Short mmCIF file of C-alpha atoms and ligand atoms in Angstrom, two decimals:
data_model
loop_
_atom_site.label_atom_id
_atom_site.label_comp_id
_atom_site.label_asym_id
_atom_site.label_seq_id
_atom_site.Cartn_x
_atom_site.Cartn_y
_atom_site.Cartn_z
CA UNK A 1 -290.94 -9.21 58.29
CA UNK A 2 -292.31 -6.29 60.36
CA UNK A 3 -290.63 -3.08 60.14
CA UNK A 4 -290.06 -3.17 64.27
CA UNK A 5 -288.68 -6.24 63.93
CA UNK A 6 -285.16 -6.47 66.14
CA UNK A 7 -281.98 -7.09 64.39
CA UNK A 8 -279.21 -9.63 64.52
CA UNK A 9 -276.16 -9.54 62.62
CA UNK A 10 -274.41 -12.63 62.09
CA UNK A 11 -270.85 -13.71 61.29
CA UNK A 12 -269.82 -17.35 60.42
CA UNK A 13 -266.24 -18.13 60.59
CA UNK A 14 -264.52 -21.72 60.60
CA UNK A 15 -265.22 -24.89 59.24
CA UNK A 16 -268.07 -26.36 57.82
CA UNK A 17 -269.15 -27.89 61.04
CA UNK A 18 -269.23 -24.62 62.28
CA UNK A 19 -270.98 -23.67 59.78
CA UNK A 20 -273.95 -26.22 61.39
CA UNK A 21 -274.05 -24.19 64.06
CA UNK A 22 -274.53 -20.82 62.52
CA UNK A 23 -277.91 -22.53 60.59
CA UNK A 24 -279.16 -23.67 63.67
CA UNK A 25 -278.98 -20.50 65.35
CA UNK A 26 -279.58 -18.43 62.76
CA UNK A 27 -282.78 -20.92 62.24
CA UNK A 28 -283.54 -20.13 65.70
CA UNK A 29 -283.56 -16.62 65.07
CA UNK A 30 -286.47 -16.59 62.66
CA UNK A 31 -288.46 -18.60 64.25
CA UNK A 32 -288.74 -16.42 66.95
CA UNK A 33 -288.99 -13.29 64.95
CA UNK A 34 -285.83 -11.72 64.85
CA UNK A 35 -284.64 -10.34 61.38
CA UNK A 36 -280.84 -11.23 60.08
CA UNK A 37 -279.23 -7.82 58.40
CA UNK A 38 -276.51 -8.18 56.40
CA UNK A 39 -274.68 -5.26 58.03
CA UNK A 40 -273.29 -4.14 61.28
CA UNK A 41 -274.85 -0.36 61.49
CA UNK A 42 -278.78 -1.83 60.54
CA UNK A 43 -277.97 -4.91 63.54
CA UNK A 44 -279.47 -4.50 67.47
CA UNK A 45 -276.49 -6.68 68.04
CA UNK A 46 -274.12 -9.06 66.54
CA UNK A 47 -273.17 -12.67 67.08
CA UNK A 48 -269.91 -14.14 65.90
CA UNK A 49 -269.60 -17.05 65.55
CA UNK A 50 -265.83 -18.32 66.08
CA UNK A 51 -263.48 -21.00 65.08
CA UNK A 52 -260.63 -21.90 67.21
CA UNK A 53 -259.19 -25.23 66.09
CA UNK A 54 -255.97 -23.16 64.86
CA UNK A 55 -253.85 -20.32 65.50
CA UNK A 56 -255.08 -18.47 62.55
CA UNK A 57 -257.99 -19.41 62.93
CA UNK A 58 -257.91 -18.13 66.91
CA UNK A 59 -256.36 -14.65 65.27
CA UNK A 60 -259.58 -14.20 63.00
CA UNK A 61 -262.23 -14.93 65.17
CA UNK A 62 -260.48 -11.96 67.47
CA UNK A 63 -260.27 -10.04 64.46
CA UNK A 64 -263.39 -10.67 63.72
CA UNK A 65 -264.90 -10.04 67.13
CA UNK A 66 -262.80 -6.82 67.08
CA UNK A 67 -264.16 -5.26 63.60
CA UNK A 68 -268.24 -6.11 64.98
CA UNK A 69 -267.24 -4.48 68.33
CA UNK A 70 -265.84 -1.39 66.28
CA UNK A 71 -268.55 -1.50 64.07
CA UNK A 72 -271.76 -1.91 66.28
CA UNK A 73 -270.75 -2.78 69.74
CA UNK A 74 -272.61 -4.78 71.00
CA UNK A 75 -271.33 -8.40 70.02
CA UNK A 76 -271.73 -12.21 71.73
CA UNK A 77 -269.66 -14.75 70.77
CA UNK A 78 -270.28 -17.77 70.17
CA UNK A 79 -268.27 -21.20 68.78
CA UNK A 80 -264.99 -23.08 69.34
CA UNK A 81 -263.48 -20.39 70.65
CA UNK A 82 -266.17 -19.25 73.23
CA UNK A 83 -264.90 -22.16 75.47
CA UNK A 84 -261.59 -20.08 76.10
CA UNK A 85 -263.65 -16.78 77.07
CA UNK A 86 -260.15 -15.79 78.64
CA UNK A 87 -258.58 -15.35 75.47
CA UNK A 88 -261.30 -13.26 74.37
CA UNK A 89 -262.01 -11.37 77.17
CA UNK A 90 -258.11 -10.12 77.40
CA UNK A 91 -258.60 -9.28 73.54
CA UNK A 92 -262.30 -7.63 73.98
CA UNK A 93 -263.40 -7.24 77.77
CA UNK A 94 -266.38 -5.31 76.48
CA UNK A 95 -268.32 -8.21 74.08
CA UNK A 96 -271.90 -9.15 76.24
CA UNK A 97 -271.74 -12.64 76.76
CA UNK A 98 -269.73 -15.46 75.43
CA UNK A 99 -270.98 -19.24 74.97
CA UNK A 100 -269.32 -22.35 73.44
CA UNK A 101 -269.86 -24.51 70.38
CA UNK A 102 -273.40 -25.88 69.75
CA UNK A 103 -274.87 -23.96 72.89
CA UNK A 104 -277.55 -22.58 71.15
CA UNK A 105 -279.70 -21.81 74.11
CA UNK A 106 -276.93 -19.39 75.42
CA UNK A 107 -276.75 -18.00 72.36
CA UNK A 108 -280.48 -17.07 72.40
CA UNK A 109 -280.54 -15.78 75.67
CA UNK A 110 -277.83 -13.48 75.31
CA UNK A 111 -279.64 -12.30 71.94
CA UNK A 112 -283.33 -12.01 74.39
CA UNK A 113 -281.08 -9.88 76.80
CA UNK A 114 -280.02 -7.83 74.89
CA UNK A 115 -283.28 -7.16 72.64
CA UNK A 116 -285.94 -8.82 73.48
CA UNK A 117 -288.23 -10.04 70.89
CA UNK A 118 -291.29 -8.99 69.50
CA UNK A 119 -293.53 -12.62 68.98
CA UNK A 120 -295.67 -12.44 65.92
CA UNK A 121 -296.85 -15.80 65.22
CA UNK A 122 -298.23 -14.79 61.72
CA UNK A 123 -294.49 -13.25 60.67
CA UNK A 124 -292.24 -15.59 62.50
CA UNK A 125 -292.66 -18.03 59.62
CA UNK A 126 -289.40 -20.27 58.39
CA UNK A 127 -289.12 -22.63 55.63
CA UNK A 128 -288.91 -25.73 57.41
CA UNK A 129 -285.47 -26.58 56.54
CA UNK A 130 -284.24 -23.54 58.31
CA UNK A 131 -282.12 -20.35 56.73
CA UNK A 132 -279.20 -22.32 54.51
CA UNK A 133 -275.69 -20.21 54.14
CA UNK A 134 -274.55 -22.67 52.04
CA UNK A 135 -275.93 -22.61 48.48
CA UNK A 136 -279.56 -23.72 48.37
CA UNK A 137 -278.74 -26.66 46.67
CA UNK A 138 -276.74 -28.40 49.03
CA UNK A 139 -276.58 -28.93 52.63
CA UNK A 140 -274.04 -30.14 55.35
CA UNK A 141 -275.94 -32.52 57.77
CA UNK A 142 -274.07 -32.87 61.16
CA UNK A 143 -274.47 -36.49 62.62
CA UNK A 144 -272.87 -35.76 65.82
CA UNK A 145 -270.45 -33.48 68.18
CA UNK A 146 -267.25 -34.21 69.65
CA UNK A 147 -264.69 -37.25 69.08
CA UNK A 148 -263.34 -39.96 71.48
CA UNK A 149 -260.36 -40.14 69.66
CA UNK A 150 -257.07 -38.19 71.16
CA UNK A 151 -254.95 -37.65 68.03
CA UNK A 152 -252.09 -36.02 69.64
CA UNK A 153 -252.02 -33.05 66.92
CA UNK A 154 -255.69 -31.86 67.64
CA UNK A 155 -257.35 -30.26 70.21
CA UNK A 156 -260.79 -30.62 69.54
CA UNK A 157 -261.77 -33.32 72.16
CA UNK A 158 -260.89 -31.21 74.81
CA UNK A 159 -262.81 -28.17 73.21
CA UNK A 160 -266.10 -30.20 72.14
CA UNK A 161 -266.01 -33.11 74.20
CA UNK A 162 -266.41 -36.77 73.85
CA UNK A 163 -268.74 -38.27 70.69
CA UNK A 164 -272.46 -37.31 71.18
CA UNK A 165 -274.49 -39.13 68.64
CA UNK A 166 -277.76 -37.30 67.34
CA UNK A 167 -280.60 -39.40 67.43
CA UNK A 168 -280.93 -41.22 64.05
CA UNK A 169 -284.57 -40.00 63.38
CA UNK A 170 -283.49 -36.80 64.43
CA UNK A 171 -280.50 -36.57 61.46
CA UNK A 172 -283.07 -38.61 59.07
CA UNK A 173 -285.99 -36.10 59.26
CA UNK A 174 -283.21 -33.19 59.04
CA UNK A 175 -282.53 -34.75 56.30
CA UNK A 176 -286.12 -35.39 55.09
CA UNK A 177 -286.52 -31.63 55.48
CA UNK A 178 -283.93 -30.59 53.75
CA UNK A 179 -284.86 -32.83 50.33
CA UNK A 180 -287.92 -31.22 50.72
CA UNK A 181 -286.69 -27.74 50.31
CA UNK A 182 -284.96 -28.44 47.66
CA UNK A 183 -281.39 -29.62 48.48
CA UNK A 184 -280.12 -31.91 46.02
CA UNK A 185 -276.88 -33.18 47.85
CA UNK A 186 -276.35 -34.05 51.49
CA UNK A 187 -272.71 -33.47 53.02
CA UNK A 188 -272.52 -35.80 55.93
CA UNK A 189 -270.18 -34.49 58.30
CA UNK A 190 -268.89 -34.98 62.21
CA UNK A 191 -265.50 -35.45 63.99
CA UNK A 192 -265.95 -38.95 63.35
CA UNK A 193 -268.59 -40.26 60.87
CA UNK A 194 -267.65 -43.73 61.46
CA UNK A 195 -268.09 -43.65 64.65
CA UNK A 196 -271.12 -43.02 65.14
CA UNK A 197 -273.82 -44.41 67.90
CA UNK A 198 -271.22 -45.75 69.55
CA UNK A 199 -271.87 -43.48 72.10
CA UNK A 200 -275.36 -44.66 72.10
CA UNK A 201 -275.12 -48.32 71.50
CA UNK A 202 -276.13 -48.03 67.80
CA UNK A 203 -280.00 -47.83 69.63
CA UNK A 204 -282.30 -48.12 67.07
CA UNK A 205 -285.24 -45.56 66.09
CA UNK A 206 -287.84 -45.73 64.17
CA UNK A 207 -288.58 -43.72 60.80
CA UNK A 208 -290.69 -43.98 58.15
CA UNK A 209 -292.62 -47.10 60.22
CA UNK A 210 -289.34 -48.78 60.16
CA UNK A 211 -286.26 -49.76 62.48
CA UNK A 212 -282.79 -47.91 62.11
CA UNK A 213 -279.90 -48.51 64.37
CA UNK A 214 -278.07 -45.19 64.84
CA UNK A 215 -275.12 -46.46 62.91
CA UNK A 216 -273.23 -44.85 59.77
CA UNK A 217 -274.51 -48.40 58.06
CA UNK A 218 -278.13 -47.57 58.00
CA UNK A 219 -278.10 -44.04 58.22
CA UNK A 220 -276.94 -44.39 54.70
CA UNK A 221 -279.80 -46.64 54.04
CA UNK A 222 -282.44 -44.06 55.45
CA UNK A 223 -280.49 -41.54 53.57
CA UNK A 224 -280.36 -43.33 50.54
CA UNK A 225 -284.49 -43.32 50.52
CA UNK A 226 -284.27 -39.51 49.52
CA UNK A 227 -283.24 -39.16 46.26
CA UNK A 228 -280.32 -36.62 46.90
CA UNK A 229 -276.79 -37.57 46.66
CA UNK A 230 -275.47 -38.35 49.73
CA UNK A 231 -271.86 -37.69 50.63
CA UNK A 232 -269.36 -39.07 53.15
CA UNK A 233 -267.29 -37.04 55.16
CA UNK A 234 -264.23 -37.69 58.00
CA UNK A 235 -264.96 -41.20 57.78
CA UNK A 236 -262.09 -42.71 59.92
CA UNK A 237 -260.70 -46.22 58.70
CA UNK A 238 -262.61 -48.42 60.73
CA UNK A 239 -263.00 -52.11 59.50
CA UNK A 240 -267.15 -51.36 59.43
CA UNK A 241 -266.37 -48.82 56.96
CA UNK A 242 -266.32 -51.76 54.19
CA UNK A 243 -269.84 -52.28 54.45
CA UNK A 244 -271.27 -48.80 52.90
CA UNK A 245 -269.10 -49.68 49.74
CA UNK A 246 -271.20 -51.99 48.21
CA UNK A 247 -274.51 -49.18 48.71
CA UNK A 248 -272.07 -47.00 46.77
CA UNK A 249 -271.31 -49.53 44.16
CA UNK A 250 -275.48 -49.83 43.75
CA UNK A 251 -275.64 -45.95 43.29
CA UNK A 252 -277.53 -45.43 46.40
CA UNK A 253 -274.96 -43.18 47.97
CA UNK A 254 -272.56 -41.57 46.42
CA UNK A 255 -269.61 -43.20 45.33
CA UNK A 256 -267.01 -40.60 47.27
CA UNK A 257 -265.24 -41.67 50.75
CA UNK A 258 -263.59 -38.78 52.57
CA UNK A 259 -260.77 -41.12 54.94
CA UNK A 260 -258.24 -38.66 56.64
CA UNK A 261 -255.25 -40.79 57.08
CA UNK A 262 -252.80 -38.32 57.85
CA UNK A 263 -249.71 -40.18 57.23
CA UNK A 264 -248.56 -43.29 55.72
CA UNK A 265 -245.22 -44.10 57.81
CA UNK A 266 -246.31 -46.36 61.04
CA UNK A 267 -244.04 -44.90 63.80
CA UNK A 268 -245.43 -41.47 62.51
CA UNK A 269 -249.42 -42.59 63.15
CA UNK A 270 -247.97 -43.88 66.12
CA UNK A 271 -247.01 -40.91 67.18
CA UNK A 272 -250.04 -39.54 65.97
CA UNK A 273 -252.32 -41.73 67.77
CA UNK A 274 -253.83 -42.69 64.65
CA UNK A 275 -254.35 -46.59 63.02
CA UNK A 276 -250.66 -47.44 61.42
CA UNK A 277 -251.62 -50.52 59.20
CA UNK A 278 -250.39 -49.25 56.45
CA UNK A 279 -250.44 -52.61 54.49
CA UNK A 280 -253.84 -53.31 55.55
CA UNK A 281 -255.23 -49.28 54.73
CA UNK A 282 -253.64 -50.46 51.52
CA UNK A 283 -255.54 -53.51 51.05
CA UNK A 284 -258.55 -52.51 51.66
CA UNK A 285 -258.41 -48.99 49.46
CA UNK A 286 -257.84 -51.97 46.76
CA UNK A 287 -260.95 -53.49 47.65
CA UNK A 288 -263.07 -50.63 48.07
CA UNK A 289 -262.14 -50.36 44.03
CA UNK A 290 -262.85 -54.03 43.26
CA UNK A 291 -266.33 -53.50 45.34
CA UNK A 292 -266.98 -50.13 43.28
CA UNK A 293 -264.17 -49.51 40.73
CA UNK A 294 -266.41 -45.92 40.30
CA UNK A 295 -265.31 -44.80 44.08
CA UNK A 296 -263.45 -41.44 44.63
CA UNK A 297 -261.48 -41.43 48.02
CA UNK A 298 -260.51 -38.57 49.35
CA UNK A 299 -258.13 -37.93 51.97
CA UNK A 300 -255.41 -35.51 53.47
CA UNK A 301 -252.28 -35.79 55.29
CA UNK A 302 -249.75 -33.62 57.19
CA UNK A 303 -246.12 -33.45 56.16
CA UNK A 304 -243.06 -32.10 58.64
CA UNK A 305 -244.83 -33.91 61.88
CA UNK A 306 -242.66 -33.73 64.50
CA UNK A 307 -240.08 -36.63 64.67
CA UNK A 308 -240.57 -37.19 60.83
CA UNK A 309 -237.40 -38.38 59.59
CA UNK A 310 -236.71 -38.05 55.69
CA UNK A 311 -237.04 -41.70 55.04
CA UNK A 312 -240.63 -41.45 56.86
CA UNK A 313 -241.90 -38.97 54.43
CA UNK A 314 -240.26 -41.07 51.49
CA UNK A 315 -242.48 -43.91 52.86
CA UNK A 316 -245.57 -41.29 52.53
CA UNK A 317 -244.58 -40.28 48.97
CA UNK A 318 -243.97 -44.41 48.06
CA UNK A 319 -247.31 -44.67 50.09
CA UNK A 320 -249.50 -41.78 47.72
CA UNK A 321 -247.80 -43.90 44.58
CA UNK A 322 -249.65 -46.84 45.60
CA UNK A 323 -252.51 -45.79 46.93
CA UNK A 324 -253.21 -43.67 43.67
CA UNK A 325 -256.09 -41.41 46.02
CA UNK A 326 -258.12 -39.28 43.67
CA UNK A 327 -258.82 -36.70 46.21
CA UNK A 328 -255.64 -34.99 48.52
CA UNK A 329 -254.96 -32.75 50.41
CA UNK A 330 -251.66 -31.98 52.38
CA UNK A 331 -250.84 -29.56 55.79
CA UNK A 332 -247.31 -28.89 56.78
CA UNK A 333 -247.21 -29.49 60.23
CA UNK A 334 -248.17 -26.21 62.46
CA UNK A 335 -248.35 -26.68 66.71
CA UNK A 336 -251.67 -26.15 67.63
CA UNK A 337 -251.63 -23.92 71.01
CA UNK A 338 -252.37 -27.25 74.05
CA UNK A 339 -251.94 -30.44 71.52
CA UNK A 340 -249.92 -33.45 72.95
CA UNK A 341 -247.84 -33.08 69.76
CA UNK A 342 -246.29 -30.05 70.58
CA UNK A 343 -244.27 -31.94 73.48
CA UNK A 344 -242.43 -34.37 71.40
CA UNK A 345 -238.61 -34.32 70.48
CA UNK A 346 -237.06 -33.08 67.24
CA UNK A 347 -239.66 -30.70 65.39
CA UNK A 348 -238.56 -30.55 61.42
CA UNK A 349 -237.48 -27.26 60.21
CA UNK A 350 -239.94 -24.92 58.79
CA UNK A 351 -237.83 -25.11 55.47
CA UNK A 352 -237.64 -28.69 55.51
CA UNK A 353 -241.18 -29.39 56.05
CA UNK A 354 -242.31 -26.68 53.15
CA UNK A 355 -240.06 -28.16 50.76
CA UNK A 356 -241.55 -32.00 52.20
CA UNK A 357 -245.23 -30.24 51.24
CA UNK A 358 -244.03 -29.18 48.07
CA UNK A 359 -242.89 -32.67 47.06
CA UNK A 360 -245.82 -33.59 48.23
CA UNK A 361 -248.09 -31.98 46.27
CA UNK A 362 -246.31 -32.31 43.24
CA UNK A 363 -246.15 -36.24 43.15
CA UNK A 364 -250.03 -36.46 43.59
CA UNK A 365 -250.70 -33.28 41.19
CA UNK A 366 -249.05 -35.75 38.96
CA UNK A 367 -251.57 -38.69 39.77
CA UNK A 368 -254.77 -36.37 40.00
CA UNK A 369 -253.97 -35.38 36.52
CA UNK A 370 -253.66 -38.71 35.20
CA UNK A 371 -256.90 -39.89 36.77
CA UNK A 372 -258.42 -36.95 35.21
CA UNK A 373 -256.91 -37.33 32.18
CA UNK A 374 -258.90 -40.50 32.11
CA UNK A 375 -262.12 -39.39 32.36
CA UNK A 376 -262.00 -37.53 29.02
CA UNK A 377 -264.86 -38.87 26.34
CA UNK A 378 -267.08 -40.06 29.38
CA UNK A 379 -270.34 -38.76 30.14
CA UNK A 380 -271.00 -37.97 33.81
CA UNK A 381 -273.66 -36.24 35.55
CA UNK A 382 -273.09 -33.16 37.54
CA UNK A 383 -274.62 -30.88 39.88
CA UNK A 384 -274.67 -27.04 38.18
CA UNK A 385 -273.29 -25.09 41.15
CA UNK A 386 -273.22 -21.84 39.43
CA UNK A 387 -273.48 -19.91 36.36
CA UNK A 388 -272.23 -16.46 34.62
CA UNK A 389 -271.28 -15.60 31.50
CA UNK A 390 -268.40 -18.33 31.12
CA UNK A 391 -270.97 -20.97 30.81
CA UNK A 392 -271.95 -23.32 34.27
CA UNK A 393 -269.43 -23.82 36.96
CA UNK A 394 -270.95 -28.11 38.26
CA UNK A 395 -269.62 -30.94 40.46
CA UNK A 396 -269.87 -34.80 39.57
CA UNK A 397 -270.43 -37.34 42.26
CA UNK A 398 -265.70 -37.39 42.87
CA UNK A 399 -266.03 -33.76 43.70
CA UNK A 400 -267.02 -31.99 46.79
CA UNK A 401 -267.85 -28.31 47.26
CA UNK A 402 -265.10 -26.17 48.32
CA UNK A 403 -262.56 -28.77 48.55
CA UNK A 404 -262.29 -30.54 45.55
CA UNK A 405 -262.03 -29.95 41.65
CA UNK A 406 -264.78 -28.58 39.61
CA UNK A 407 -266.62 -29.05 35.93
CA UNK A 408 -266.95 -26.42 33.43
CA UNK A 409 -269.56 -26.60 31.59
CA UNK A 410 -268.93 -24.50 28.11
CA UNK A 411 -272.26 -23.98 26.99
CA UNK A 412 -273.84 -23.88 30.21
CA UNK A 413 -275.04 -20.60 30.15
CA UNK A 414 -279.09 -21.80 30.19
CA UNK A 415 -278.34 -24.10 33.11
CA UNK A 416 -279.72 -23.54 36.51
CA UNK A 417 -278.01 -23.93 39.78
CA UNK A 418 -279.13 -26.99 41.61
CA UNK A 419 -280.09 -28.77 38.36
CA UNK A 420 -278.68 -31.94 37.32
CA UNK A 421 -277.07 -32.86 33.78
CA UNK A 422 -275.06 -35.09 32.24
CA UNK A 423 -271.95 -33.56 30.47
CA UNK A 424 -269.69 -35.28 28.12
CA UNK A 425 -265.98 -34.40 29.54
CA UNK A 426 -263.34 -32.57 26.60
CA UNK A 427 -260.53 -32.13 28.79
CA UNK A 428 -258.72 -32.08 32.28
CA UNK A 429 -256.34 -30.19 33.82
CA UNK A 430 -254.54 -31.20 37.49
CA UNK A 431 -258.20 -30.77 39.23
CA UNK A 432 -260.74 -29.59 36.91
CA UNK A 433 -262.70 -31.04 33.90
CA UNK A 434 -264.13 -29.38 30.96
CA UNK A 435 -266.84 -30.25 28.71
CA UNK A 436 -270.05 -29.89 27.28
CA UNK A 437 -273.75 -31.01 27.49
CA UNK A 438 -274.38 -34.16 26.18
CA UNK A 439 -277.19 -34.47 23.67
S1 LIG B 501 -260.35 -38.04 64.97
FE1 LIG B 501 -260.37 -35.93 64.21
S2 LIG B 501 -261.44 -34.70 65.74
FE2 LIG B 501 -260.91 -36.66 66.70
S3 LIG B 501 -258.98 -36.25 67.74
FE3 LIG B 501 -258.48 -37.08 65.72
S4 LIG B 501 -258.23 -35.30 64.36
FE4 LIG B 501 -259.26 -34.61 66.24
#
């Protein structure tokens, strides 16, 4: 990149749909010639990107915005938070311009005001799969934006909208792109994978001379051409949700479901607005197994909603010993600053509701470690993540990045991250496996 090039530096904070954003942006950035620093005093200007789903996340994107403004001063925001430019502007009154999630074309025009670019068509080359944060390996792959659900603990309709599907070609040569730089696993994610093209009308596209409805069905089909793992993520119970089991049970997806059901007591997911068939969510986890006894679900829950009464929670606990999830993770209930939830009668103590989480996490500490327990002598393949001097840190198709356990691979010290290898497993702990190549 030329020397006179101008220079953006960027800060990612939130989730890993945010994270979507940043690439895109970022993405956007090279293409037109701009150069990414990795510090404040080399950047023209600086673009945070926030998160502001909540409270501490709304406290560290200000922080955030606060340390770039200190540090360079000259800042835009973008990101959850940019659609309450109040907040921000009472915290900062001096950033340049402030735009909401996924409005990348604000984004760039604040960066063009505020330097204007130098074109140079023969150094504004990008790979084609744009500038990855996450490792180069893997990739999250963002279906759609916004949710037409109204869960009454979340604010994120009313801060992204109702569901916009992306185009199913669109998401499939993303996709196609990405394979072809070299990403070996695909993280699916949205509000609401599910539901998508139902904004749409599942319409159908064409790709690769052939006819896709924009439905999570067949976008694991197209996906499933490509040769990387594919991943499911925030796939909400819906009855259709059945029919991707048996493309995971014929090891063209992976075989990993990501379901948050947030509670297992119906009067709770009432008040929730979530689905509260609990005997049903029960009877179909137990034939997702029969379909593909393989499948690792995944899911989390929040403990201490308000109005949960201690019988409640002993129906989630009874719930987790049933269900016997692979995957968990637990939130003790926190108000979310404009959520429905906050409004409703008898919040449970902050005590109470730690000591609920606690419980919690114990009981299905105790059933991850069993199920890992189990896997000892088998040979599974992995995904090398990392290595250093321990040996290879690698995931197998029940483990996500970031969220989920690990494998340790002892003598992986020769391994490359990104490669694939099948390791027999030694032993388990509550989350992680250990073992060793297998010859
Ligand atoms: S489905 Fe998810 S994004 Fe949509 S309202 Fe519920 S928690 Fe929020």
């Amino acid at each position: 990149m030329s020397k006179i090039s101008p220079k953006v530096g960027f800060v990612s904070l939130g989730c890993p749909k945010a994270l979507v954003d940043s690439e895109r942006i970022l993405t956007q950035l090279r293409v037109e010639g701009y150069e990414i620093v990795p510090s404040y005093g080399a950047a023209d200007v600086v673009v945070v990107n926030t998160c502001g789903f909540i409270d501490a996340a709304v406290t560290e994107s200000l922080d955030a915005i606060g340390e770039a403004l200190a540090e360079n001063g000259k800042v835009i925001v973008t990101g959850c938070l940019g659609k309450r430019a109040e907040v921000i502007r009472e915290a900062h009154p001096d950033v340049l311009a402030i735009t909401g999630p996924q409005d990348y074309a604000s984004v760039m025009s604040a960066v063009h005001k505020q330097v204007p670019r130098k074109h140079d068509p023969h150094l504004d080359l990008v790979p084609a799969q744009g500038i990855k944060l996450t490792p180069k390996h893997y990739a999250y792959l963002k279906i759609s934006e916004g949710c037409n659900h109204r869960c009454t603990f979340c604010i994120i309709p009313s801060m992204r909208g109702e569901l916009v599907s992306r185009p199913i070609d669109d998401v499939l040569v993303e996709a196609e792109k990405l394979v072809k730089s070299g990403v070996r696993e695909l993280l699916v994610i949205s509000q609401d994978t599910s539901a998508y093209g139902v904004d749409v009308k599942y319409a159908a596209r064409e790709w690769r001379g052939k006819s896709y409805r924009t439905r999570m069905t067949q976008l694991c089909e197209g996906l499933a051409e490509l040769g990387a793992w594919v991943r499911l993520h925030y796939v909400y119970p819906y009855p259709h949700v059945d029919e991707v089991i048996p493309l995971m049970a014929d090891g063209r997806i992976l075989p990993y479901l990501d379901v948050p059901f947030q509670h297992a007591s119906p009067r709770v997911l009432k008040l929730m607005k979530r689905p509260g068939a609990v005997d049903k969510v029960l009877a179909r986890v137990a034939a997702w197994r029969r379909t593909c006894p393989d499948i690792t679900i995944r899911s989390t829950f929040i403990v201490g909603f308000p109005g949960e009464t201690q019988a409640e929670f002993e129906e989630l606990l009874a719930f987790l010993d049933e269900a016997q999830l692979d995957r968990v993770g637990a939130f003790a209930y926190s108000p979310v600053d404009g959520a429905k939830a906050n409004e409703l009668p008898d919040p449970v103590d902050e005590e109470i509701k730690q000591e609920r989480l606690e419980r919690f996490m114990a009981k299905q500490a105790a059933i991850s470690a069993g199920k890992l327990q189990r896997k000892i002598g088998k040979t599974l393949k992995a995904l090398v993540d990392h290595v250093d001097g321990d040996g290879a840190i690698a995931r197998t198709s029940a483990d996500a990045p970031e969220i989920d356990g690990v494998l340790r691979i002892r003598d992986g010290h020769k391994l490359k991250p990104g490669q694939f290898v099948d390791v027999r497993v030694e032993a388990a702990d509550e989350h992680d496996l250990i073992g060793r190549i297998a010859i």
